[in-house]
């Protein structure tokens, strides 16, 4: 199967992903940051009554937390991105890639058919999948595939 066919056919849950950090949106920013740090995660998925209500990422830490006094005590709901773009577990990898590309996201939550949180697909999960399954094609590409060297030495 080609890379193009694979990302259109393979379900996003087939990717190897870490367990998500999931907290209530009422948690303090400080608590969310502690959980992210403990789990080594670059994001936290926030929920209200068991349903996804927001996402809080490393980018939010840099743009909304660093250098702001008193922010650690605030509820994360004041700083999270509400109602984030998401995919469902049966969606193809392509859908996650398209959302990432269009929105400039590095993390896209994955929900089940009842809209319960499963996990979050990260840009690096997709890269790992491509390298694992298509290493010969992906790792041997020149920086610009249309600019192939004329000699084996590249010069």
GROMACS .gro file of C-alpha atoms in nm:
model
  155
    1UNK     CA    1   0.000   0.000   0.000
    2UNK     CA    2   0.132   0.347  -0.084
    3UNK     CA    3   0.167   0.625   0.171
    4UNK     CA    4  -0.124   0.813   0.013
    5UNK     CA    5  -0.353   0.509   0.025
    6UNK     CA    6  -0.245   0.426   0.378
    7UNK     CA    7  -0.332   0.765   0.527
    8UNK     CA    8  -0.671   0.748   0.352
    9UNK     CA    9  -0.750   0.393   0.463
   10UNK     CA   10  -0.587   0.329   0.801
   11UNK     CA   11  -0.792   0.436   1.102
   12UNK     CA   12  -0.636   0.695   1.327
   13UNK     CA   13  -0.656   0.462   1.631
   14UNK     CA   14  -0.408   0.230   1.456
   15UNK     CA   15  -0.132   0.476   1.545
   16UNK     CA   16   0.080   0.418   1.854
   17UNK     CA   17  -0.018   0.692   2.099
   18UNK     CA   18   0.048   0.762   2.465
   19UNK     CA   19  -0.239   0.764   2.714
   20UNK     CA   20  -0.386   1.113   2.732
   21UNK     CA   21  -0.385   1.356   3.021
   22UNK     CA   22  -0.756   1.415   3.086
   23UNK     CA   23  -0.882   1.653   3.354
   24UNK     CA   24  -1.198   1.844   3.434
   25UNK     CA   25  -1.204   2.194   3.289
   26UNK     CA   26  -1.248   2.326   3.645
   27UNK     CA   27  -0.895   2.213   3.740
   28UNK     CA   28  -0.648   2.491   3.812
   29UNK     CA   29  -0.383   2.577   3.557
   30UNK     CA   30  -0.123   2.471   3.815
   31UNK     CA   31  -0.282   2.126   3.856
   32UNK     CA   32  -0.299   2.080   3.479
   33UNK     CA   33   0.067   2.177   3.441
   34UNK     CA   34   0.170   1.932   3.717
   35UNK     CA   35  -0.019   1.648   3.546
   36UNK     CA   36   0.131   1.734   3.207
   37UNK     CA   37   0.479   1.741   3.361
   38UNK     CA   38   0.432   1.414   3.553
   39UNK     CA   39   0.308   1.232   3.243
   40UNK     CA   40   0.559   1.397   3.008
   41UNK     CA   41   0.274   1.525   2.793
   42UNK     CA   42   0.263   1.833   2.575
   43UNK     CA   43  -0.114   1.864   2.609
   44UNK     CA   44  -0.409   1.805   2.838
   45UNK     CA   45  -0.761   1.728   2.723
   46UNK     CA   46  -1.026   1.902   2.933
   47UNK     CA   47  -1.375   1.774   2.983
   48UNK     CA   48  -1.711   1.874   3.125
   49UNK     CA   49  -1.941   1.591   3.233
   50UNK     CA   50  -1.719   1.336   3.057
   51UNK     CA   51  -1.727   1.513   2.721
   52UNK     CA   52  -1.438   1.695   2.554
   53UNK     CA   53  -1.467   2.068   2.618
   54UNK     CA   54  -1.116   2.194   2.551
   55UNK     CA   55  -0.747   2.138   2.500
   56UNK     CA   56  -0.453   2.300   2.676
   57UNK     CA   57  -0.110   2.265   2.512
   58UNK     CA   58   0.254   2.364   2.549
   59UNK     CA   59   0.180   2.654   2.315
   60UNK     CA   60  -0.083   2.778   2.563
   61UNK     CA   61   0.176   2.762   2.840
   62UNK     CA   62   0.414   2.980   2.640
   63UNK     CA   63   0.157   3.230   2.521
   64UNK     CA   64  -0.084   3.251   2.815
   65UNK     CA   65   0.100   3.139   3.131
   66UNK     CA   66   0.467   3.232   3.124
   67UNK     CA   67   0.521   3.573   3.283
   68UNK     CA   68   0.161   3.616   3.397
   69UNK     CA   69   0.114   3.667   3.771
   70UNK     CA   70  -0.151   3.463   3.952
   71UNK     CA   71  -0.240   3.249   3.652
   72UNK     CA   72  -0.164   2.913   3.816
   73UNK     CA   73  -0.467   2.941   4.045
   74UNK     CA   74  -0.711   3.021   3.764
   75UNK     CA   75  -0.935   2.748   3.623
   76UNK     CA   76  -0.785   2.608   3.306
   77UNK     CA   77  -1.118   2.675   3.132
   78UNK     CA   78  -1.015   3.042   3.114
   79UNK     CA   79  -0.705   2.959   2.909
   80UNK     CA   80  -0.789   2.641   2.717
   81UNK     CA   81  -0.892   2.628   2.355
   82UNK     CA   82  -1.264   2.549   2.380
   83UNK     CA   83  -1.438   2.293   2.158
   84UNK     CA   84  -1.123   2.179   1.981
   85UNK     CA   85  -1.128   2.023   1.637
   86UNK     CA   86  -1.127   1.644   1.680
   87UNK     CA   87  -1.151   1.319   1.488
   88UNK     CA   88  -1.333   0.997   1.565
   89UNK     CA   89  -1.157   0.666   1.619
   90UNK     CA   90  -1.273   0.520   1.285
   91UNK     CA   91  -1.162   0.826   1.085
   92UNK     CA   92  -0.860   0.778   0.860
   93UNK     CA   93  -0.522   0.925   0.951
   94UNK     CA   94  -0.575   1.168   0.661
   95UNK     CA   95  -0.850   1.350   0.854
   96UNK     CA   96  -0.616   1.422   1.145
   97UNK     CA   97  -0.343   1.537   0.906
   98UNK     CA   98  -0.585   1.770   0.726
   99UNK     CA   99  -0.700   1.926   1.055
  100UNK     CA  100  -0.338   1.972   1.162
  101UNK     CA  101  -0.246   2.130   0.831
  102UNK     CA  102  -0.546   2.363   0.804
  103UNK     CA  103  -0.546   2.473   1.169
  104UNK     CA  104  -0.174   2.469   1.241
  105UNK     CA  105  -0.234   2.215   1.521
  106UNK     CA  106   0.012   1.963   1.659
  107UNK     CA  107  -0.248   1.776   1.865
  108UNK     CA  108  -0.593   1.653   1.760
  109UNK     CA  109  -0.819   1.475   2.013
  110UNK     CA  110  -0.968   1.137   1.919
  111UNK     CA  111  -1.321   1.055   2.036
  112UNK     CA  112  -1.525   0.735   2.021
  113UNK     CA  113  -1.869   0.704   1.860
  114UNK     CA  114  -2.035   0.841   2.176
  115UNK     CA  115  -1.794   1.139   2.177
  116UNK     CA  116  -1.602   1.008   2.479
  117UNK     CA  117  -1.231   1.090   2.491
  118UNK     CA  118  -0.998   0.812   2.375
  119UNK     CA  119  -0.666   0.992   2.333
  120UNK     CA  120  -0.499   1.261   2.125
  121UNK     CA  121  -0.301   1.213   1.805
  122UNK     CA  122   0.014   1.421   1.788
  123UNK     CA  123   0.208   1.523   1.480
  124UNK     CA  124   0.495   1.301   1.593
  125UNK     CA  125   0.264   0.998   1.619
  126UNK     CA  126   0.191   1.037   1.249
  127UNK     CA  127   0.559   1.083   1.162
  128UNK     CA  128   0.648   0.769   1.363
  129UNK     CA  129   0.381   0.573   1.176
  130UNK     CA  130   0.511   0.687   0.838
  131UNK     CA  131   0.872   0.612   0.927
  132UNK     CA  132   0.782   0.271   1.072
  133UNK     CA  133   0.579   0.164   0.770
  134UNK     CA  134   0.752   0.352   0.489
  135UNK     CA  135   1.108   0.405   0.614
  136UNK     CA  136   1.271   0.347   0.277
  137UNK     CA  137   1.055   0.614   0.113
  138UNK     CA  138   1.041   0.869   0.395
  139UNK     CA  139   1.398   0.858   0.525
  140UNK     CA  140   1.560   0.868   0.181
  141UNK     CA  141   1.380   1.171   0.045
  142UNK     CA  142   1.590   1.477  -0.029
  143UNK     CA  143   1.473   1.803   0.137
  144UNK     CA  144   1.299   1.893  -0.190
  145UNK     CA  145   1.183   1.572  -0.367
  146UNK     CA  146   1.151   1.760  -0.698
  147UNK     CA  147   1.516   1.868  -0.678
  148UNK     CA  148   1.694   1.535  -0.720
  149UNK     CA  149   2.076   1.541  -0.739
  150UNK     CA  150   2.222   1.462  -1.080
  151UNK     CA  151   2.509   1.256  -0.938
  152UNK     CA  152   2.519   1.007  -0.650
  153UNK     CA  153   2.733   1.252  -0.450
  154UNK     CA  154   2.469   1.522  -0.486
  155UNK     CA  155   2.703   1.766  -0.652
   0.00000   0.00000   0.00000
